[in-house]
Amino acid sequence: MRRLFPVTDQTHETSVREWGLGELADAYAYPPDEASWLRANMVSTLDGAAQHDGRSHPISNAADMRIFGTLRAVADAVVVGAETVRQEGYRPARAREDFAGRREAAGQSVAPAIAVVSASLDLDFTLPLFTSPLVPTLVVTGAAAPADRVAAAEKAGAVVVVAGEGTAVEPERVAPALAERGLTRLLTEGGPRLLGQFVAAGALDELCLTVSPMLTAGDAQRIAWGSAVAVPERFALASVLEEAGFLFTRYRRT
């Protein structure tokens, strides 16, 4: 992986060697002085498509997946929308030996928890995501979520987290609700509807965006979808990496 430059590096020196996982983990470390931090990781083609044939994998590559794995490995929890769980066939996060020592030193569990955001709890609780995770899966919902679905989630071993007064989840309450359970280093992998909700609520702290050197046309969703914000929020470029024409950018709230 070639390092183009972090914006704090005034030398703009480059290296063409592939970065090791430890170096990637250092580069993507969470800010140490934040009580809670929500970052998103998404991929987009040059013409703005976040998916192809309904999935993100076709517009990704090996380096993108390496960063994907690293971002998971430094997170306490992965926050994902119910529709993405259904479309992408989400499974429990696995423990990775390469990051075991780092996670233990940081006081983290052996693998990040998966936190599924859902108002209706219309989820298949017989899937491995709920029946055989290394760390119990969380279901983030509203206080007025259907009682029978809440009971089904708890019976399957999921931990129900309330982040809203009604049936819907209030995006700005997700990070604080998870922080109350000691999960402060948060990663959301979408999908576009959930990311759009976080953006509209002003709840996103950082965006890790892979720019894929592909053109797809069509009507695929953008990385964030939903109600527009009244005034576009400005983010600052934190770093850029490049490999095989893919750009791995990182932007933080100004």
mmCIF file of C-alpha atoms in Angstrom:
data_model
loop_
_atom_site.group_PDB
_atom_site.id
_atom_site.type_symbol
_atom_site.label_atom_id
_atom_site.label_comp_id
_atom_site.label_asym_id
_atom_site.label_seq_id
_atom_site.Cartn_x
_atom_site.Cartn_y
_atom_site.Cartn_z
ATOM 1 C CA MET A 1 0.000 0.000 0.000
ATOM 2 C CA ARG A 2 1.378 3.412 -0.931
ATOM 3 C CA ARG A 3 1.065 6.142 1.603
ATOM 4 C CA LEU A 4 0.398 9.412 -0.192
ATOM 5 C CA PHE A 5 0.406 11.562 2.928
ATOM 6 C CA PRO A 6 -1.356 12.229 6.185
ATOM 7 C CA VAL A 7 -2.327 15.881 6.186
ATOM 8 C CA THR A 8 -0.173 16.503 9.270
ATOM 9 C CA ASP A 9 2.939 15.290 7.400
ATOM 10 C CA GLN A 10 4.598 18.253 5.694
ATOM 11 C CA THR A 11 7.285 16.146 3.984
ATOM 12 C CA HIS A 12 4.815 14.355 1.685
ATOM 13 C CA GLU A 13 7.164 11.393 1.558
ATOM 14 C CA THR A 14 5.844 8.256 -0.150
ATOM 15 C CA SER A 15 6.468 4.553 0.273
ATOM 16 C CA VAL A 16 5.472 1.863 -2.189
ATOM 17 C CA ARG A 17 5.662 -1.047 0.225
ATOM 18 C CA GLU A 18 2.533 -2.676 1.577
ATOM 19 C CA TRP A 19 1.645 -1.568 5.048
ATOM 20 C CA GLY A 20 1.471 -4.190 7.782
ATOM 21 C CA LEU A 21 -1.670 -4.681 9.832
ATOM 22 C CA GLY A 22 -0.064 -3.078 12.874
ATOM 23 C CA GLU A 23 0.738 0.062 10.893
ATOM 24 C CA LEU A 24 -2.818 0.211 9.584
ATOM 25 C CA ALA A 25 -4.162 -0.203 13.122
ATOM 26 C CA ASP A 26 -1.975 2.686 14.292
ATOM 27 C CA ALA A 27 -3.077 4.838 11.359
ATOM 28 C CA TYR A 28 -6.747 4.167 12.111
ATOM 29 C CA ALA A 29 -6.542 4.354 15.895
ATOM 30 C CA TYR A 30 -9.428 6.114 17.625
ATOM 31 C CA PRO A 31 -8.798 9.516 19.227
ATOM 32 C CA PRO A 32 -7.689 8.745 22.795
ATOM 33 C CA ASP A 33 -9.375 11.758 24.396
ATOM 34 C CA GLU A 34 -12.933 11.247 23.135
ATOM 35 C CA ALA A 35 -15.658 9.812 25.379
ATOM 36 C CA SER A 36 -17.319 8.261 22.321
ATOM 37 C CA TRP A 37 -16.428 8.270 18.622
ATOM 38 C CA LEU A 38 -18.581 7.130 15.709
ATOM 39 C CA ARG A 39 -16.811 6.515 12.417
ATOM 40 C CA ALA A 40 -18.268 5.181 9.198
ATOM 41 C CA ASN A 41 -16.552 2.981 6.642
ATOM 42 C CA MET A 42 -18.011 3.031 3.136
ATOM 43 C CA VAL A 43 -16.929 2.460 -0.448
ATOM 44 C CA SER A 44 -18.054 4.434 -3.488
ATOM 45 C CA THR A 45 -17.314 4.293 -7.213
ATOM 46 C CA LEU A 46 -16.110 7.355 -9.101
ATOM 47 C CA ASP A 47 -19.699 8.095 -10.125
ATOM 48 C CA GLY A 48 -21.050 7.795 -6.601
ATOM 49 C CA ALA A 49 -22.446 4.239 -6.468
ATOM 50 C CA ALA A 50 -22.214 2.601 -3.058
ATOM 51 C CA GLN A 51 -23.288 -0.808 -4.393
ATOM 52 C CA HIS A 52 -23.429 -2.902 -7.522
ATOM 53 C CA ASP A 53 -26.204 -5.472 -7.868
ATOM 54 C CA GLY A 54 -27.234 -4.562 -4.336
ATOM 55 C CA ARG A 55 -23.893 -5.373 -2.694
ATOM 56 C CA SER A 56 -20.717 -3.435 -1.929
ATOM 57 C CA HIS A 57 -18.278 -6.298 -2.546
ATOM 58 C CA PRO A 58 -18.130 -5.931 -6.378
ATOM 59 C CA ILE A 59 -16.711 -2.395 -6.087
ATOM 60 C CA SER A 60 -14.169 -3.300 -3.404
ATOM 61 C CA ASN A 61 -10.710 -4.911 -3.636
ATOM 62 C CA ALA A 62 -8.235 -6.776 -1.426
ATOM 63 C CA ALA A 63 -6.727 -3.608 0.067
ATOM 64 C CA ASP A 64 -10.175 -2.266 0.875
ATOM 65 C CA MET A 65 -10.988 -5.518 2.667
ATOM 66 C CA ARG A 66 -7.701 -5.294 4.579
ATOM 67 C CA ILE A 67 -8.674 -1.852 5.851
ATOM 68 C CA PHE A 68 -12.228 -3.101 6.459
ATOM 69 C CA GLY A 69 -10.808 -5.818 8.724
ATOM 70 C CA THR A 70 -8.490 -3.381 10.487
ATOM 71 C CA LEU A 71 -11.287 -0.932 11.222
ATOM 72 C CA ARG A 72 -13.298 -3.747 12.757
ATOM 73 C CA ALA A 73 -10.286 -4.916 14.738
ATOM 74 C CA VAL A 74 -9.845 -1.561 16.506
ATOM 75 C CA ALA A 75 -13.565 -1.017 17.198
ATOM 76 C CA ASP A 76 -15.578 -1.938 20.278
ATOM 77 C CA ALA A 77 -18.749 -2.397 18.240
ATOM 78 C CA VAL A 78 -19.869 -2.430 14.611
ATOM 79 C CA VAL A 79 -23.169 -0.597 14.115
ATOM 80 C CA VAL A 80 -25.212 -1.756 11.133
ATOM 81 C CA GLY A 81 -28.726 -1.329 9.812
ATOM 82 C CA ALA A 82 -31.184 -4.213 9.701
ATOM 83 C CA GLU A 83 -31.548 -4.011 5.901
ATOM 84 C CA THR A 84 -27.790 -4.353 5.466
ATOM 85 C CA VAL A 85 -27.808 -7.373 7.772
ATOM 86 C CA ARG A 86 -30.400 -8.968 5.517
ATOM 87 C CA GLN A 87 -28.801 -8.001 2.194
ATOM 88 C CA GLU A 88 -25.157 -8.666 3.041
ATOM 89 C CA GLY A 89 -25.718 -11.833 5.078
ATOM 90 C CA TYR A 90 -23.979 -10.478 8.176
ATOM 91 C CA ARG A 91 -22.199 -12.933 10.400
ATOM 92 C CA PRO A 92 -20.606 -12.448 13.841
ATOM 93 C CA ALA A 93 -17.264 -10.666 13.913
ATOM 94 C CA ARG A 94 -14.418 -13.127 14.311
ATOM 95 C CA ALA A 95 -11.422 -12.987 16.616
ATOM 96 C CA ARG A 96 -8.223 -12.243 14.733
ATOM 97 C CA GLU A 97 -4.908 -13.408 16.136
ATOM 98 C CA ASP A 98 -3.061 -10.492 14.525
ATOM 99 C CA PHE A 99 -4.969 -8.046 16.720
ATOM 100 C CA ALA A 100 -5.450 -10.151 19.876
ATOM 101 C CA GLY A 101 -2.681 -8.494 21.883
ATOM 102 C CA ARG A 102 -3.733 -5.007 20.858
ATOM 103 C CA ARG A 103 -7.351 -5.637 21.842
ATOM 104 C CA GLU A 104 -6.363 -7.186 25.180
ATOM 105 C CA ALA A 105 -4.115 -4.224 25.992
ATOM 106 C CA ALA A 106 -6.955 -1.836 25.166
ATOM 107 C CA GLY A 107 -9.353 -3.732 27.441
ATOM 108 C CA GLN A 108 -11.514 -4.839 24.515
ATOM 109 C CA SER A 109 -13.375 -8.105 23.992
ATOM 110 C CA VAL A 110 -11.838 -10.746 21.704
ATOM 111 C CA ALA A 111 -13.936 -9.425 18.789
ATOM 112 C CA PRO A 112 -16.153 -6.391 18.276
ATOM 113 C CA ALA A 113 -19.825 -6.732 19.041
ATOM 114 C CA ILE A 114 -22.295 -6.301 16.189
ATOM 115 C CA ALA A 115 -25.026 -3.763 17.006
ATOM 116 C CA VAL A 116 -28.036 -4.015 14.676
ATOM 117 C CA VAL A 117 -30.225 -0.915 14.450
ATOM 118 C CA SER A 118 -33.875 -1.817 13.886
ATOM 119 C CA ALA A 119 -37.226 -0.259 14.799
ATOM 120 C CA SER A 120 -39.365 -3.269 13.870
ATOM 121 C CA LEU A 121 -36.886 -5.988 14.916
ATOM 122 C CA ASP A 122 -37.863 -7.810 11.732
ATOM 123 C CA LEU A 123 -34.792 -10.025 11.962
ATOM 124 C CA ASP A 124 -34.117 -13.740 11.690
ATOM 125 C CA PHE A 125 -32.934 -14.591 15.188
ATOM 126 C CA THR A 126 -31.965 -18.115 14.123
ATOM 127 C CA LEU A 127 -29.018 -16.782 12.103
ATOM 128 C CA PRO A 128 -25.436 -17.288 13.403
ATOM 129 C CA LEU A 129 -25.223 -13.541 14.049
ATOM 130 C CA PHE A 130 -27.557 -14.137 16.984
ATOM 131 C CA THR A 131 -27.035 -17.804 17.862
ATOM 132 C CA SER A 132 -23.246 -18.148 17.837
ATOM 133 C CA PRO A 133 -21.374 -14.846 18.208
ATOM 134 C CA LEU A 134 -18.147 -14.648 20.210
ATOM 135 C CA VAL A 135 -19.572 -11.510 21.799
ATOM 136 C CA PRO A 136 -23.363 -11.158 22.254
ATOM 137 C CA THR A 137 -25.009 -9.284 19.394
ATOM 138 C CA LEU A 138 -26.837 -6.100 20.347
ATOM 139 C CA VAL A 139 -30.139 -4.950 18.900
ATOM 140 C CA VAL A 140 -30.611 -1.176 19.088
ATOM 141 C CA THR A 141 -34.262 -0.150 18.987
ATOM 142 C CA GLY A 142 -36.844 2.224 20.427
ATOM 143 C CA ALA A 143 -38.562 1.961 23.800
ATOM 144 C CA ALA A 144 -41.873 1.209 22.086
ATOM 145 C CA ALA A 145 -40.544 -1.577 19.850
ATOM 146 C CA PRO A 146 -42.899 -4.579 19.437
ATOM 147 C CA ALA A 147 -42.794 -6.488 22.722
ATOM 148 C CA ASP A 148 -42.934 -9.902 21.052
ATOM 149 C CA ARG A 149 -39.930 -9.078 18.869
ATOM 150 C CA VAL A 150 -37.989 -7.759 21.860
ATOM 151 C CA ALA A 151 -38.729 -11.030 23.663
ATOM 152 C CA ALA A 152 -37.616 -13.033 20.603
ATOM 153 C CA ALA A 153 -34.358 -11.096 20.451
ATOM 154 C CA GLU A 154 -33.622 -11.662 24.128
ATOM 155 C CA LYS A 155 -34.552 -15.347 23.872
ATOM 156 C CA ALA A 156 -32.002 -15.694 21.061
ATOM 157 C CA GLY A 157 -29.309 -14.234 23.317
ATOM 158 C CA ALA A 158 -29.214 -10.728 21.884
ATOM 159 C CA VAL A 159 -28.816 -7.703 24.141
ATOM 160 C CA VAL A 160 -31.551 -5.115 23.537
ATOM 161 C CA VAL A 161 -30.376 -1.496 23.757
ATOM 162 C CA VAL A 162 -32.935 1.329 23.815
ATOM 163 C CA ALA A 163 -32.032 4.480 21.876
ATOM 164 C CA GLY A 164 -35.333 6.249 21.337
ATOM 165 C CA GLU A 165 -38.616 7.001 23.083
ATOM 166 C CA GLY A 166 -40.946 5.682 20.369
ATOM 167 C CA THR A 167 -40.651 2.739 18.016
ATOM 168 C CA ALA A 168 -37.947 4.401 15.925
ATOM 169 C CA VAL A 169 -34.302 4.717 16.876
ATOM 170 C CA GLU A 170 -33.064 8.263 17.397
ATOM 171 C CA PRO A 171 -29.664 8.327 15.640
ATOM 172 C CA GLU A 172 -28.100 10.856 18.004
ATOM 173 C CA ARG A 173 -28.830 8.535 20.945
ATOM 174 C CA VAL A 174 -27.139 5.427 19.517
ATOM 175 C CA ALA A 175 -23.549 6.302 20.450
ATOM 176 C CA PRO A 176 -24.419 7.469 24.004
ATOM 177 C CA ALA A 177 -26.540 4.340 24.588
ATOM 178 C CA LEU A 178 -23.677 2.078 23.527
ATOM 179 C CA ALA A 179 -21.158 4.135 25.503
ATOM 180 C CA GLU A 180 -23.188 3.394 28.638
ATOM 181 C CA ARG A 181 -22.244 -0.258 28.035
ATOM 182 C CA GLY A 182 -18.567 0.581 27.660
ATOM 183 C CA LEU A 183 -18.656 0.553 23.852
ATOM 184 C CA THR A 184 -17.128 3.890 22.903
ATOM 185 C CA ARG A 185 -15.081 3.109 19.762
ATOM 186 C CA LEU A 186 -17.864 2.676 17.238
ATOM 187 C CA LEU A 187 -17.786 1.758 13.565
ATOM 188 C CA THR A 188 -20.788 1.876 11.278
ATOM 189 C CA GLU A 189 -20.733 0.028 7.972
ATOM 190 C CA GLY A 190 -24.090 1.349 6.831
ATOM 191 C CA GLY A 191 -26.022 0.798 4.892
ATOM 192 C CA PRO A 192 -26.725 4.085 3.143
ATOM 193 C CA ARG A 193 -30.043 4.613 4.933
ATOM 194 C CA LEU A 194 -28.484 4.291 8.392
ATOM 195 C CA LEU A 195 -25.509 6.466 7.471
ATOM 196 C CA GLY A 196 -27.905 9.071 6.098
ATOM 197 C CA GLN A 197 -29.709 9.106 9.441
ATOM 198 C CA PHE A 198 -26.451 9.613 11.340
ATOM 199 C CA VAL A 199 -25.443 12.423 8.963
ATOM 200 C CA ALA A 200 -28.821 14.157 9.218
ATOM 201 C CA ALA A 201 -28.639 13.958 13.026
ATOM 202 C CA GLY A 202 -25.107 15.384 13.125
ATOM 203 C CA ALA A 203 -23.972 12.235 14.936
ATOM 204 C CA LEU A 204 -21.086 11.167 12.684
ATOM 205 C CA ASP A 205 -17.564 12.009 13.838
ATOM 206 C CA GLU A 206 -15.478 10.476 11.040
ATOM 207 C CA LEU A 207 -15.870 9.021 7.554
ATOM 208 C CA CYS A 208 -13.456 6.459 6.132
ATOM 209 C CA LEU A 209 -14.303 6.476 2.433
ATOM 210 C CA THR A 210 -12.775 4.169 -0.152
ATOM 211 C CA VAL A 211 -12.962 5.687 -3.630
ATOM 212 C CA SER A 212 -13.102 2.816 -6.098
ATOM 213 C CA PRO A 213 -11.674 3.499 -9.597
ATOM 214 C CA MET A 214 -14.801 2.134 -11.245
ATOM 215 C CA LEU A 215 -17.787 3.539 -13.132
ATOM 216 C CA THR A 216 -21.114 1.761 -12.891
ATOM 217 C CA ALA A 217 -23.837 4.229 -13.984
ATOM 218 C CA GLY A 218 -27.270 2.836 -13.075
ATOM 219 C CA ASP A 219 -29.336 3.905 -10.101
ATOM 220 C CA ALA A 220 -27.367 2.466 -7.171
ATOM 221 C CA GLN A 221 -27.630 4.263 -3.834
ATOM 222 C CA ARG A 222 -25.036 6.771 -2.671
ATOM 223 C CA ILE A 223 -23.164 6.054 0.573
ATOM 224 C CA ALA A 224 -25.712 8.122 2.510
ATOM 225 C CA TRP A 225 -29.419 8.282 1.694
ATOM 226 C CA GLY A 226 -32.423 9.974 3.249
ATOM 227 C CA SER A 227 -33.415 13.449 4.377
ATOM 228 C CA ALA A 228 -31.000 16.193 3.367
ATOM 229 C CA VAL A 229 -29.331 18.399 5.968
ATOM 230 C CA ALA A 230 -30.274 22.077 5.898
ATOM 231 C CA VAL A 231 -26.649 23.190 5.660
ATOM 232 C CA PRO A 232 -23.910 20.811 4.402
ATOM 233 C CA GLU A 233 -21.516 19.929 7.204
ATOM 234 C CA ARG A 234 -17.825 20.394 6.487
ATOM 235 C CA PHE A 235 -15.379 17.576 7.290
ATOM 236 C CA ALA A 236 -11.573 17.914 7.197
ATOM 237 C CA LEU A 237 -9.262 15.514 5.370
ATOM 238 C CA ALA A 238 -7.176 13.539 7.883
ATOM 239 C CA SER A 239 -5.254 11.114 5.631
ATOM 240 C CA VAL A 240 -5.121 9.440 2.229
ATOM 241 C CA LEU A 241 -3.707 6.059 1.266
ATOM 242 C CA GLU A 242 -3.550 4.567 -2.239
ATOM 243 C CA GLU A 243 -3.213 1.132 -3.747
ATOM 244 C CA ALA A 244 -3.978 -0.052 -7.288
ATOM 245 C CA GLY A 245 -5.895 3.135 -8.032
ATOM 246 C CA PHE A 246 -8.127 2.847 -4.969
ATOM 247 C CA LEU A 247 -8.027 5.838 -2.623
ATOM 248 C CA PHE A 248 -8.553 5.239 1.080
ATOM 249 C CA THR A 249 -9.546 8.573 2.561
ATOM 250 C CA ARG A 250 -10.314 9.582 6.111
ATOM 251 C CA TYR A 251 -12.312 12.704 6.979
ATOM 252 C CA ARG A 252 -13.089 14.069 10.444
ATOM 253 C CA ARG A 253 -15.638 16.538 11.696
ATOM 254 C CA THR A 254 -14.125 20.011 11.804
#
